[in-house]
CSV table of C-alpha atoms in Angstrom, one decimal:
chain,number,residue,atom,x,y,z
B,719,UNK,CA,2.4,12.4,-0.6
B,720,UNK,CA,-0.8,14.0,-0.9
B,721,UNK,CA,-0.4,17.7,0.6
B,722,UNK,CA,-3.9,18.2,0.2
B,723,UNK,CA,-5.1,15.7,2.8
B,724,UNK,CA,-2.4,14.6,4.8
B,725,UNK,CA,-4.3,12.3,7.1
B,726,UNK,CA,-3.8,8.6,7.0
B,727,UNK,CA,-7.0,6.3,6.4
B,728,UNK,CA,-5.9,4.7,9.7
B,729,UNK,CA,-5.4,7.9,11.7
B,730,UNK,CA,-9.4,9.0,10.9
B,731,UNK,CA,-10.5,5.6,11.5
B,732,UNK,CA,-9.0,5.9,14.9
B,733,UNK,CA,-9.9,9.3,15.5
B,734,UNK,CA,-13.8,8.9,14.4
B,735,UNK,CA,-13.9,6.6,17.4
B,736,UNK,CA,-13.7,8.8,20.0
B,737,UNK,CA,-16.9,10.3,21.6
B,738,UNK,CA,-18.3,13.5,20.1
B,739,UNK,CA,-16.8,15.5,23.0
B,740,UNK,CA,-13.4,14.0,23.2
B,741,UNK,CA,-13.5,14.1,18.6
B,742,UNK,CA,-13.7,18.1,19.2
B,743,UNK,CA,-11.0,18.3,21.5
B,744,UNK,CA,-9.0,15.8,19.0
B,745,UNK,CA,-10.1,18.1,16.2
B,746,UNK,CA,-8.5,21.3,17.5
B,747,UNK,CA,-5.1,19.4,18.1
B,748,UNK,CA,-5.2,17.9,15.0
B,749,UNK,CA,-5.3,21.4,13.0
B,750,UNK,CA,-2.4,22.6,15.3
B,751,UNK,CA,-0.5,20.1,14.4
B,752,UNK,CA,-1.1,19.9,10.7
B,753,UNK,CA,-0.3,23.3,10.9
B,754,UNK,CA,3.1,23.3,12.3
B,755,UNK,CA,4.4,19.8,10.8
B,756,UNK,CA,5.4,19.7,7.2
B,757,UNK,CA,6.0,15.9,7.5
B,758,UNK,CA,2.6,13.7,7.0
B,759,UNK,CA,4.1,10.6,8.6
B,760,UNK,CA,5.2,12.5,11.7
B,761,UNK,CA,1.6,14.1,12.0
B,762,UNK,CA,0.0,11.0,11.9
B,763,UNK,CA,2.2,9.4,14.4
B,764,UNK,CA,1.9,12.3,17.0
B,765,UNK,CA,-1.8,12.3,16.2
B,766,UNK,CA,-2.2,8.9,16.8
B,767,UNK,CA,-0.6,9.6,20.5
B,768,UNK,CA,-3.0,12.1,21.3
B,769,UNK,CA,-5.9,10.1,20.7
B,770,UNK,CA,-4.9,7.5,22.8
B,771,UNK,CA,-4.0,9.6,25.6
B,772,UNK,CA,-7.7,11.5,24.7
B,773,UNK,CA,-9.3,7.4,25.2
B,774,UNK,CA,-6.9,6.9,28.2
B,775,UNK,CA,-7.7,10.3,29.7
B,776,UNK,CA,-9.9,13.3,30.3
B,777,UNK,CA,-7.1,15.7,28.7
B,778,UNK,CA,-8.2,19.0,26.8
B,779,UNK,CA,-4.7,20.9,26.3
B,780,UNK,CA,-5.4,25.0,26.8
B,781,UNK,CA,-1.7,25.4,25.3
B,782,UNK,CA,-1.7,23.8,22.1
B,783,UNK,CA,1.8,24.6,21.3
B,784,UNK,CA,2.7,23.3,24.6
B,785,UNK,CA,1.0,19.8,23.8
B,786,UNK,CA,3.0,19.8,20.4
B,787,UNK,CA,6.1,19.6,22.2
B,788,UNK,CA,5.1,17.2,24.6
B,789,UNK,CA,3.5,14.8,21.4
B,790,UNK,CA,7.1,15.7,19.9
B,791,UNK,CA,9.4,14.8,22.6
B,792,UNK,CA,7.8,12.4,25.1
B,793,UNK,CA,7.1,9.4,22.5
B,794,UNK,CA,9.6,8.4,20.1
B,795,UNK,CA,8.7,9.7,17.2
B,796,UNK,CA,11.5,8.9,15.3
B,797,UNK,CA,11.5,5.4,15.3
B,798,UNK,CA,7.9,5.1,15.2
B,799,UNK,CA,8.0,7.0,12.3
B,800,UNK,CA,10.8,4.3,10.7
B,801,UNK,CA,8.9,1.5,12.1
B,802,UNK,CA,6.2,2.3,9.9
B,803,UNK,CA,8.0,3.0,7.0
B,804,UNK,CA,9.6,-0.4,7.3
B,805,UNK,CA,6.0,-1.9,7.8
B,806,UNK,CA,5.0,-0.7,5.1
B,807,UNK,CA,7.7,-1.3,2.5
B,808,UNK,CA,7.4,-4.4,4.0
B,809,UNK,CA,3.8,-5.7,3.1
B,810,UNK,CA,3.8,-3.9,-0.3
B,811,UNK,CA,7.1,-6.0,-1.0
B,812,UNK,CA,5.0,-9.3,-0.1
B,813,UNK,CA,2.1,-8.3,-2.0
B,814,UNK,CA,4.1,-7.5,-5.1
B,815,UNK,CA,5.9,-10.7,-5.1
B,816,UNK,CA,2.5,-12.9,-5.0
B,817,UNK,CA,0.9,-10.4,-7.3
B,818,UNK,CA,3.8,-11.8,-9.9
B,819,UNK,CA,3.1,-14.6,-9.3
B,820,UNK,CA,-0.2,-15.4,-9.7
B,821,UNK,CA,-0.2,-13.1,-12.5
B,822,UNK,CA,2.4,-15.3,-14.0
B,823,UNK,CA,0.1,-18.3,-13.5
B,824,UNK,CA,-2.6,-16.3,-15.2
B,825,UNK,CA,-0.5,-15.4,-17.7
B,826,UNK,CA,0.3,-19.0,-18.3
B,827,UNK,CA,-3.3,-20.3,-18.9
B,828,UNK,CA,-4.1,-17.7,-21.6
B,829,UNK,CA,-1.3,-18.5,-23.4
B,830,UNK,CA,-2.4,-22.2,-23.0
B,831,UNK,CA,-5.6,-21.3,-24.4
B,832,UNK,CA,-4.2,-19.5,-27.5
B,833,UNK,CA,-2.1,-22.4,-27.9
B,834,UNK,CA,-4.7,-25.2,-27.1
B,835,UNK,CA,-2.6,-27.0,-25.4
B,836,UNK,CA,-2.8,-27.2,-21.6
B,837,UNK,CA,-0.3,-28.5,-19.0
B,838,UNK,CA,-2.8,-31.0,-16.9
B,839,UNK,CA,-6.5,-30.7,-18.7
B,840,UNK,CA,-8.5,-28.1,-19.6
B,841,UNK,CA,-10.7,-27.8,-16.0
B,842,UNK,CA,-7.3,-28.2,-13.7
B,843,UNK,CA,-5.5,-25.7,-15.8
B,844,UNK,CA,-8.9,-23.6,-15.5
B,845,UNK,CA,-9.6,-24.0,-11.8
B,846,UNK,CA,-6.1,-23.0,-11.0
B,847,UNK,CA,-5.6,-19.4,-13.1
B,848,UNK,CA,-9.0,-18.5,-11.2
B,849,UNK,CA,-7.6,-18.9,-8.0
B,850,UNK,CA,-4.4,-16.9,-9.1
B,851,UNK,CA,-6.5,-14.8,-10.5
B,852,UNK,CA,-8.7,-14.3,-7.5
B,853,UNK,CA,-5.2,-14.1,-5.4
B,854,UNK,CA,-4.1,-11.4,-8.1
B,855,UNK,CA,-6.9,-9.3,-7.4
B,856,UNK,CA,-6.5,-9.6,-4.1
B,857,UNK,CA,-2.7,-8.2,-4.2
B,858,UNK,CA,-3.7,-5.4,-6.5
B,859,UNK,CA,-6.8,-4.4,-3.6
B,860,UNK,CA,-3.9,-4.4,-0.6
B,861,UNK,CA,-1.1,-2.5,-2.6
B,862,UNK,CA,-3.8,0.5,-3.4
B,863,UNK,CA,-5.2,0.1,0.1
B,864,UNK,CA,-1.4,0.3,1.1
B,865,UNK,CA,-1.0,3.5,-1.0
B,866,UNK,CA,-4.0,4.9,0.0
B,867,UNK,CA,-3.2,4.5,3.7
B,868,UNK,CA,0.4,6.5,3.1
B,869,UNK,CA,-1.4,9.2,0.8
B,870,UNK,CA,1.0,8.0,-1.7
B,871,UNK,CA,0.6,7.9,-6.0
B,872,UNK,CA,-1.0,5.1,-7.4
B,873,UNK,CA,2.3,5.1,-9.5
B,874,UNK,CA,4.0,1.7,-8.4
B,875,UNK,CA,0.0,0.3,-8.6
B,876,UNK,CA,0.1,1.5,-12.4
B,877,UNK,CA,3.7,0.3,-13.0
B,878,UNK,CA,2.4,-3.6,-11.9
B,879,UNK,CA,-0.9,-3.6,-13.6
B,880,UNK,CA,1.1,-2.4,-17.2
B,881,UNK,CA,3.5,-5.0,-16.8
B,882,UNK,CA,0.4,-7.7,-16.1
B,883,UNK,CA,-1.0,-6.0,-19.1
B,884,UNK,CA,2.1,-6.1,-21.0
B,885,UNK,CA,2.5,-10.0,-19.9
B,886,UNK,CA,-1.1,-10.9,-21.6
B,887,UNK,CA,-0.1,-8.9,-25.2
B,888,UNK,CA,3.3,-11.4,-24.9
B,889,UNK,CA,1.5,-14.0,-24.1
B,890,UNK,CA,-1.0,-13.9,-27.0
B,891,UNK,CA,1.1,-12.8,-29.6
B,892,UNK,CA,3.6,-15.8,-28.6
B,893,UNK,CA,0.8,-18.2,-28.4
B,894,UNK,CA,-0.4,-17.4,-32.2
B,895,UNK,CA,2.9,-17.1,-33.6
B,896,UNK,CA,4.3,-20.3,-35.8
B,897,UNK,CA,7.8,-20.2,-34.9
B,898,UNK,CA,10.3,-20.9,-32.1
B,899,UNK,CA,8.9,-17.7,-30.3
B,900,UNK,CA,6.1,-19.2,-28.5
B,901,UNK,CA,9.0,-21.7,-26.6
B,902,UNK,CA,9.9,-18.6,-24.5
B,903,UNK,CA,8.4,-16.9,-22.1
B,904,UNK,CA,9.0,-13.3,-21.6
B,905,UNK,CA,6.1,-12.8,-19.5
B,906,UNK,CA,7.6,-13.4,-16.2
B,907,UNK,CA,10.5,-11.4,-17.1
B,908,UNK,CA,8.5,-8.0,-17.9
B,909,UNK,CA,6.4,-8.8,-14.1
B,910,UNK,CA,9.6,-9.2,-12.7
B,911,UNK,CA,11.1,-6.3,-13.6
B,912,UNK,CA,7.1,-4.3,-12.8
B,913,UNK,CA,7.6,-5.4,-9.7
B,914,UNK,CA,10.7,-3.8,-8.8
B,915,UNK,CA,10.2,-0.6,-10.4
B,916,UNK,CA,6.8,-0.7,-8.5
B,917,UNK,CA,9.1,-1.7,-5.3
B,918,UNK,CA,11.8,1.4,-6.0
B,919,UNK,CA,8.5,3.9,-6.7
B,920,UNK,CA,7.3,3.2,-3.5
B,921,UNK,CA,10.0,3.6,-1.6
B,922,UNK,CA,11.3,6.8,-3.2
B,923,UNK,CA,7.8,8.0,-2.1
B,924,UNK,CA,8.1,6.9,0.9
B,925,UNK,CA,11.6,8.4,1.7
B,926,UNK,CA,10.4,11.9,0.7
């Protein structure tokens, strides 16, 4: 995770919210606390209880260290801080199994153009890689969005988009070859594999 700005997209969102008055108070707790926890996830989840207890009420602690222990030990923390872990690991798995695929699908049609030879007709072959492709995108927006949320590397991001990448060279290079090659289809195979390196990336980040 990013040391430099530990704050989750999500936690500022939520924070900018508040009123100028109670944003102040909400500022001062927030440096306290990044200051004493080393753990991002943690911070964001006691943060995120004090600024629903600044919308709920009129609170403005005079003893921050105080109000760390109370953010510490009166909400579970713990399991929160699992919870969202899980959540997260979660929709990036989703997102990396339709990013395969509709990248496979993709992957499919330019190798039917190489070949000129398509599995329905031209336009139905056509109208369905732009939808996977349009879903593809799609995928690839929500996993950086993910990452970005967690301050995480784009690493498992990069890992998916060189396998895609990787998927089109195969695909070419089988569709313009003369022999047997272009029977197989190593394409899915190599976003396949992407996918769950992008998959163990993300959690070893998100285990640190």
């Amino acid at each position: 995770m990013n040391k430099k700005d530990p704050l989750f997209i999500s936690t500022m969102d939520k924070a900018k919210k508040l009123d100028p008055e109670k944003f102040n108070i909400y500022m001062t707790i927030q440096d306290y606390v990044l200051q004493h926890c080393d753990d991002d996830l943690k911070a964001n989840v006691m943060l995120s209880h004090a600024i629903d207890e600044l919308k709920e009420h009129n609170i403005s602690p005079s003893n921050l260290k105080t109000y760390y222990r109370h953010l510490e030990k009166d909400f579970p923390i713990k399991r929160e801080m699992k919870e969202e872990l899980q959540r997260s690991l979660n929709n990036m798995s989703v997102s990396l199994i339709w990013c395969t695929m509709s990248s496979f699908i993709v992957l499919m049609f330019i190798k039917e153009v190489v070949m000129q030879h398509y599995l329905i007709h031209l336009y139905v072959d056509s109208a369905i890689a732009i939808v996977a492709f349009y879903i593809m995108l799609h995928q690839i927006h929500i996993q950086l969005n993910i990452l970005n949320m967690n301050k995480m590397t784009k690493r498992p991001l990069i890992v998916m988009l060189v396998a895609i990448i990787a998927g089109v060279i195969v695909n070419i290079v089988a569709g313009l070859s003369n022999n047997g090659l272009a029977k197989f289809d190593f394409s899915f195979l190599i976003l396949v594999v992407g996918m769950l390196t992008s998959r163990s990336i993300f959690m070893k980040q998100a285990q640190k």
